[in-house]
Short mmCIF file of C-alpha atoms in Angstrom, two decimals:
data_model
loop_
_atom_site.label_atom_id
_atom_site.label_comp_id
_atom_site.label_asym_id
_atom_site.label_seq_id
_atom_site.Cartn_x
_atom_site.Cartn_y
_atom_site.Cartn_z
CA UNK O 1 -18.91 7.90 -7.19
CA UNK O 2 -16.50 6.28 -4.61
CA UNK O 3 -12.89 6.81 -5.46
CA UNK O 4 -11.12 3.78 -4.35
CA UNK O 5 -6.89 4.55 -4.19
CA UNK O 6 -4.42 1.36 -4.23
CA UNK O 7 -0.89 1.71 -3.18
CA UNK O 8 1.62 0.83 -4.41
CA UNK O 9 1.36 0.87 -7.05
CA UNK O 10 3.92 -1.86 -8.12
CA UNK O 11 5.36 -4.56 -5.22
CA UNK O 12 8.73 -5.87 -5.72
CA UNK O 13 9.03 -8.85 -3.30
CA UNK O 14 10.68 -12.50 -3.71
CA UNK O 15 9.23 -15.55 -2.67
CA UNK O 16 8.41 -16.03 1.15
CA UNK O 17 8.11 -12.54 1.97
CA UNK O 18 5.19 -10.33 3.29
CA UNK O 19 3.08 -8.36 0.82
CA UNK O 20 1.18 -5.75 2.27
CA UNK O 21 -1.66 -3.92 -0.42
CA UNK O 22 -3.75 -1.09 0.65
CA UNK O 23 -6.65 0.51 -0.34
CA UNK O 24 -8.00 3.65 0.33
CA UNK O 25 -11.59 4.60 -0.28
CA UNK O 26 -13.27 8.63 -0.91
CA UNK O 27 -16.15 7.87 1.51
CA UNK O 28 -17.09 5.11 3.75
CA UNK O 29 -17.90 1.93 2.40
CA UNK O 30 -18.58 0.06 6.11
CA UNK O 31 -17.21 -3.03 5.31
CA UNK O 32 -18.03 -3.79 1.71
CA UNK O 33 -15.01 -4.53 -0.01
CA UNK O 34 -14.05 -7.07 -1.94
CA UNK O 35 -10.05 -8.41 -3.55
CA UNK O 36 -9.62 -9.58 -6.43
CA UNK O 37 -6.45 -11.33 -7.81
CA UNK O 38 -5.85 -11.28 -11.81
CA UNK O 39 -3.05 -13.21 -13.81
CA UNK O 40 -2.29 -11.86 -17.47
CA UNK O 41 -4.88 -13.01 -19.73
CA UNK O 42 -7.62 -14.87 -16.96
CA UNK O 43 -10.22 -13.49 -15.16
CA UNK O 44 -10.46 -12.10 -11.91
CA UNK O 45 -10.75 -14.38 -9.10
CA UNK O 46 -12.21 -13.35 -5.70
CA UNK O 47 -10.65 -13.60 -2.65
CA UNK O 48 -11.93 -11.73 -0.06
CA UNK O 49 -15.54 -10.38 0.14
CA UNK O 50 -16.35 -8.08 3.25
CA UNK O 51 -13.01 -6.88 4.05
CA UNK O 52 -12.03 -9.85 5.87
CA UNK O 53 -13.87 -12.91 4.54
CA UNK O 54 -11.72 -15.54 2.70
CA UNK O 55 -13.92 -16.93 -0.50
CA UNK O 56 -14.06 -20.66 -0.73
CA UNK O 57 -10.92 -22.09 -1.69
CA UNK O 58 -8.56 -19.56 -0.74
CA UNK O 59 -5.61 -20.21 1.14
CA UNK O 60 -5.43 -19.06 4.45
CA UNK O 61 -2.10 -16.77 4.04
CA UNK O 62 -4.15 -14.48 2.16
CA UNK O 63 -6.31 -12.10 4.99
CA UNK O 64 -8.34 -8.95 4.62
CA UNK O 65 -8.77 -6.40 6.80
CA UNK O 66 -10.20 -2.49 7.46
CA UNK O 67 -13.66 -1.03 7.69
CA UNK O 68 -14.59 2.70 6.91
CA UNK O 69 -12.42 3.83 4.31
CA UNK O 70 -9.01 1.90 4.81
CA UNK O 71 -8.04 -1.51 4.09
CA UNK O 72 -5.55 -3.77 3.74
CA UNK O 73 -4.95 -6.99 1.78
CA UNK O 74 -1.74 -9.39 3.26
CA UNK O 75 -0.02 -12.06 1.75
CA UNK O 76 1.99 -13.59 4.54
CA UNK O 77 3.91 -15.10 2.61
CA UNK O 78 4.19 -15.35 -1.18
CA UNK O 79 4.42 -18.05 -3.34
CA UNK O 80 5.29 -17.82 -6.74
CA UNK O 81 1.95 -18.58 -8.10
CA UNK O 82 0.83 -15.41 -5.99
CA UNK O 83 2.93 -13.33 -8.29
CA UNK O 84 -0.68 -11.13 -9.92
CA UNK O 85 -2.52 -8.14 -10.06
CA UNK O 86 -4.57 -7.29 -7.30
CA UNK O 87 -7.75 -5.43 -7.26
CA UNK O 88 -10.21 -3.81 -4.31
CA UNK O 89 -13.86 -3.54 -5.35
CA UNK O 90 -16.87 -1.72 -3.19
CA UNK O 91 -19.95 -2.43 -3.32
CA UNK O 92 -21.37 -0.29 -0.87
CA UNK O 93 -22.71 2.06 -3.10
CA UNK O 94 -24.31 1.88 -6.96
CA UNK O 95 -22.24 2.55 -9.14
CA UNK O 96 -19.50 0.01 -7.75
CA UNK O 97 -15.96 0.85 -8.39
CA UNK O 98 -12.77 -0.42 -8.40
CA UNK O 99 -9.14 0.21 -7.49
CA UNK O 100 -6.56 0.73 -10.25
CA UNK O 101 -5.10 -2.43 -9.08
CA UNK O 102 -1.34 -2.77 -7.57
CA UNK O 103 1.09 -5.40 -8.99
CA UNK O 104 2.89 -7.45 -7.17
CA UNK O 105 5.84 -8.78 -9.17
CA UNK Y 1 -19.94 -22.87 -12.43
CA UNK Y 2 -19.81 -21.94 -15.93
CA UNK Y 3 -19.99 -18.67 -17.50
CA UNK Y 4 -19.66 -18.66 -21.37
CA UNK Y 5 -19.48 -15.14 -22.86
CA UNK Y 6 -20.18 -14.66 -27.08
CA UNK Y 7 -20.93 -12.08 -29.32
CA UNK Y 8 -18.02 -9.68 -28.97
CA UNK Y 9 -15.87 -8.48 -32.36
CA UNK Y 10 -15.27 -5.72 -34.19
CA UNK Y 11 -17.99 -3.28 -34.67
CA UNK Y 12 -17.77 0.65 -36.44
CA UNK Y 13 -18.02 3.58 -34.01
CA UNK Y 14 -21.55 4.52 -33.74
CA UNK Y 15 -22.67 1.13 -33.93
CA UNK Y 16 -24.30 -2.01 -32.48
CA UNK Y 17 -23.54 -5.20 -30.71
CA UNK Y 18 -24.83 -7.81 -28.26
CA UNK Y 19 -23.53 -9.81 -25.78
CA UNK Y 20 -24.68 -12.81 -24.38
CA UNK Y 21 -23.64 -15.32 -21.62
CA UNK Y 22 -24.73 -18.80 -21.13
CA UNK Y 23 -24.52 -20.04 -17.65
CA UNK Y 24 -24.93 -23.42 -16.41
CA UNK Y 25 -23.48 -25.79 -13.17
CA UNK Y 26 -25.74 -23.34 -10.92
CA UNK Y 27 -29.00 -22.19 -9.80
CA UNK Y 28 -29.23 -19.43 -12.47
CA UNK Y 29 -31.93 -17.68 -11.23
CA UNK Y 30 -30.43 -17.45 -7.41
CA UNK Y 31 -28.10 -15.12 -8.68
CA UNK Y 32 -27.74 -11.46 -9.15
CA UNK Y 33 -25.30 -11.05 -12.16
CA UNK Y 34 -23.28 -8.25 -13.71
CA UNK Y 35 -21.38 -7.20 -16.75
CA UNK Y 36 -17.76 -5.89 -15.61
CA UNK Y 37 -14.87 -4.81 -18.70
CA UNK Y 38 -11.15 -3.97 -18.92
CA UNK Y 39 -9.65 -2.01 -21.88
CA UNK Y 40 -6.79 -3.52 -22.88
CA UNK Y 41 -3.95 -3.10 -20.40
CA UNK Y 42 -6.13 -1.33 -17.91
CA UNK Y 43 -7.91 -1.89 -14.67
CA UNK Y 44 -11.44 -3.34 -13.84
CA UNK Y 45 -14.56 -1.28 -14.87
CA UNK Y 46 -18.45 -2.24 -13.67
CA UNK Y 47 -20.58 -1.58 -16.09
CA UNK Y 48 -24.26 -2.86 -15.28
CA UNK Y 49 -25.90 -5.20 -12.91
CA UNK Y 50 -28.95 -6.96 -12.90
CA UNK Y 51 -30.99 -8.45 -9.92
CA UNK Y 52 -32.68 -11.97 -9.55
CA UNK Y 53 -36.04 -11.65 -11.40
CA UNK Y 54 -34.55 -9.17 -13.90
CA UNK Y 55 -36.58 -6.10 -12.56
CA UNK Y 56 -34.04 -3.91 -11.33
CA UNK Y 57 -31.06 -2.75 -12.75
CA UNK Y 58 -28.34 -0.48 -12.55
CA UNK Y 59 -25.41 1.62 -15.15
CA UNK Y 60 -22.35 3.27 -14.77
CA UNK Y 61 -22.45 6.42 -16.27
CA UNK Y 62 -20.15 5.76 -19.03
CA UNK Y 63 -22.83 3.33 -20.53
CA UNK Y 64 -26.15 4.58 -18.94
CA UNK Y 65 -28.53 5.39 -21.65
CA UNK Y 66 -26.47 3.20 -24.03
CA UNK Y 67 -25.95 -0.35 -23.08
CA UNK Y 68 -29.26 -2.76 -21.52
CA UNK Y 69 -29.12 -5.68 -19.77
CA UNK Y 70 -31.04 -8.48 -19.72
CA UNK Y 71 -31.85 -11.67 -18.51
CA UNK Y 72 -33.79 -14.77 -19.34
CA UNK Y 73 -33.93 -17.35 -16.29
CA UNK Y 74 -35.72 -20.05 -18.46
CA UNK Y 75 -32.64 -20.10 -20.60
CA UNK Y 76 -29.79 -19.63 -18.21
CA UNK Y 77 -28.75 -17.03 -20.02
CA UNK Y 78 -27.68 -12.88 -19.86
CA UNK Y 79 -27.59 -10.39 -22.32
CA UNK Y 80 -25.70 -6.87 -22.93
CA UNK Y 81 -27.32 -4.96 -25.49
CA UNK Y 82 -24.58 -1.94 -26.75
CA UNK Y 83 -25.68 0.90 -29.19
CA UNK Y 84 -24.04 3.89 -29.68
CA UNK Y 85 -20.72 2.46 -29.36
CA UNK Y 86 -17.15 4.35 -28.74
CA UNK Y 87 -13.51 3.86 -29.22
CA UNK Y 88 -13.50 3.78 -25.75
CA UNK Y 89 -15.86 1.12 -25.03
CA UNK Y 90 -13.28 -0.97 -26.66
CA UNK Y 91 -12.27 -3.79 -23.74
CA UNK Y 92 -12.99 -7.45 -23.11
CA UNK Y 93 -15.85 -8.11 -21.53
CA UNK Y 94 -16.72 -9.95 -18.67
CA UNK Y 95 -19.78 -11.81 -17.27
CA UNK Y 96 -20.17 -11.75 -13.95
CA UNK Y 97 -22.44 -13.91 -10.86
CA UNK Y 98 -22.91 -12.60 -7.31
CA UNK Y 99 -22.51 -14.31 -4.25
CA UNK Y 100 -25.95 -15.29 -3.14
CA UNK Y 101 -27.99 -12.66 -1.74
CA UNK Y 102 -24.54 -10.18 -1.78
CA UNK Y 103 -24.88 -8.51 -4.50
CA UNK Y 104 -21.45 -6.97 -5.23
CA UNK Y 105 -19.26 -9.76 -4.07
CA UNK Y 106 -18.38 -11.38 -7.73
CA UNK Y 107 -17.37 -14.78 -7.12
CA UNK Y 108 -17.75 -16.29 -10.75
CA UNK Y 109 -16.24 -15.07 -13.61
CA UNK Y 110 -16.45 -15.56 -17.53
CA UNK Y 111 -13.55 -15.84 -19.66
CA UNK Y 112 -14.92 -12.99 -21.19
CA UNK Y 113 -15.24 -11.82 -25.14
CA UNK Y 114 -13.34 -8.82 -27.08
CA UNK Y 115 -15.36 -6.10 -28.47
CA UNK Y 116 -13.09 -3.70 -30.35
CA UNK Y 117 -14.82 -0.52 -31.35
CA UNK Y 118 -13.02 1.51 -34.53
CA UNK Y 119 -13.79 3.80 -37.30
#
């Protein structure tokens, strides 16, 4: 099974500044990794699917980037509605796996 | 996109429940789909996944042998079948849809449905 390691663990930013999330996968996962942004009590919501793919809707100060085993996810500037937990996902191998998420508060 | 997830409560350890999500405002069939969960105040856990015509699937370890999915493209709808159940199978859980042909990339998501498992 893929180990995939998020740090930090918690983010402790105000409103404008840079948020910078990384993830660290056990093995190579090429570029199949997905974020994920979660709000207490809602779903996930994907944001970016191959490491640096924006899904539909997503504003364009989120970006994605990293191949192999590390990645990043930036938020170039944060709004308060950005204030979530944030998950990486691969998908590169069966069983996929997430991240233990990092908080950005 | 719509994913409606039902069934979920509170069932005895060592016992039986099953899930079900309806799915409409998409091509049901088109789509891979998957069962994901989270415990209560944890992180994200895939659990099973199911391809388009419902012939191949796949199981974490923590439910293989235990939990079956299932789908039924005339009805729009998937199913999680859980025997065996554990305390620690207690989490809300989630219904799932694939990008098209990317399996892995969730881009829909239920509002998902409680199961607590106690003795």
């Amino acid at each position: 099974e893929i180990v995939l390691t998020q740090s930090p663990a918690t983010l402790s930013l105000s409103p404008g500044e840079r948020a910078t999330l990384s993830c660290r996968a056990s093995q190579s996962v090429s570029t199949h990794l997905a974020w994920y942004q979660q709000k207490p009590g809602q779903a996930p919501r994907l944001l970016i699917y191959a490491a640096s793919n924006r899904a539909p809707g997503i504003p364009a100060r989120f970006s994605g980037a990293g191949s192999g085993t590390d990645f990043t996810l930036t938020i170039s500037s944060l709004q308060p509605d950005d204030f979530a937990t944030y998950y990486c996902q691969q998908y590169d191998t069966y069983s996929l796996t997430f991240g233990q998420g990092t908080k950005v508060e | 996109v719509q994913l409606v997830e039902s069934g979920g409560g509170l069932v005895q350890t060592g016992g039986s429940l099953r899930l079900s999500c309806a799915a409409s405002g998409f091509t049901f069939r088109s789509h891979s789909m998957n069962w994901v969960r989270q415990a209560p105040g944890k992180g994200l856990e895939w659990i099973s996944y199911i391809d388009t015509g419902g012939r191949t699937t796949f199981y974490s370890d923590s439910v293989k042998g235990r939990f079956t999915i299932s789908r039924d493209n005339g009805k729009d709808s998937l199913s999680l079948q859980m025997k065996s159940l554990r305390d620690d199978d207690t989490a809300v859980y989630y219904c799932v849809r694939d990008r098209p042909r990317a399996a892995g990339e969730f881009d829909a998501w239920g509002q998902g449905t409680l199961v607590t498992v106690s003795s």
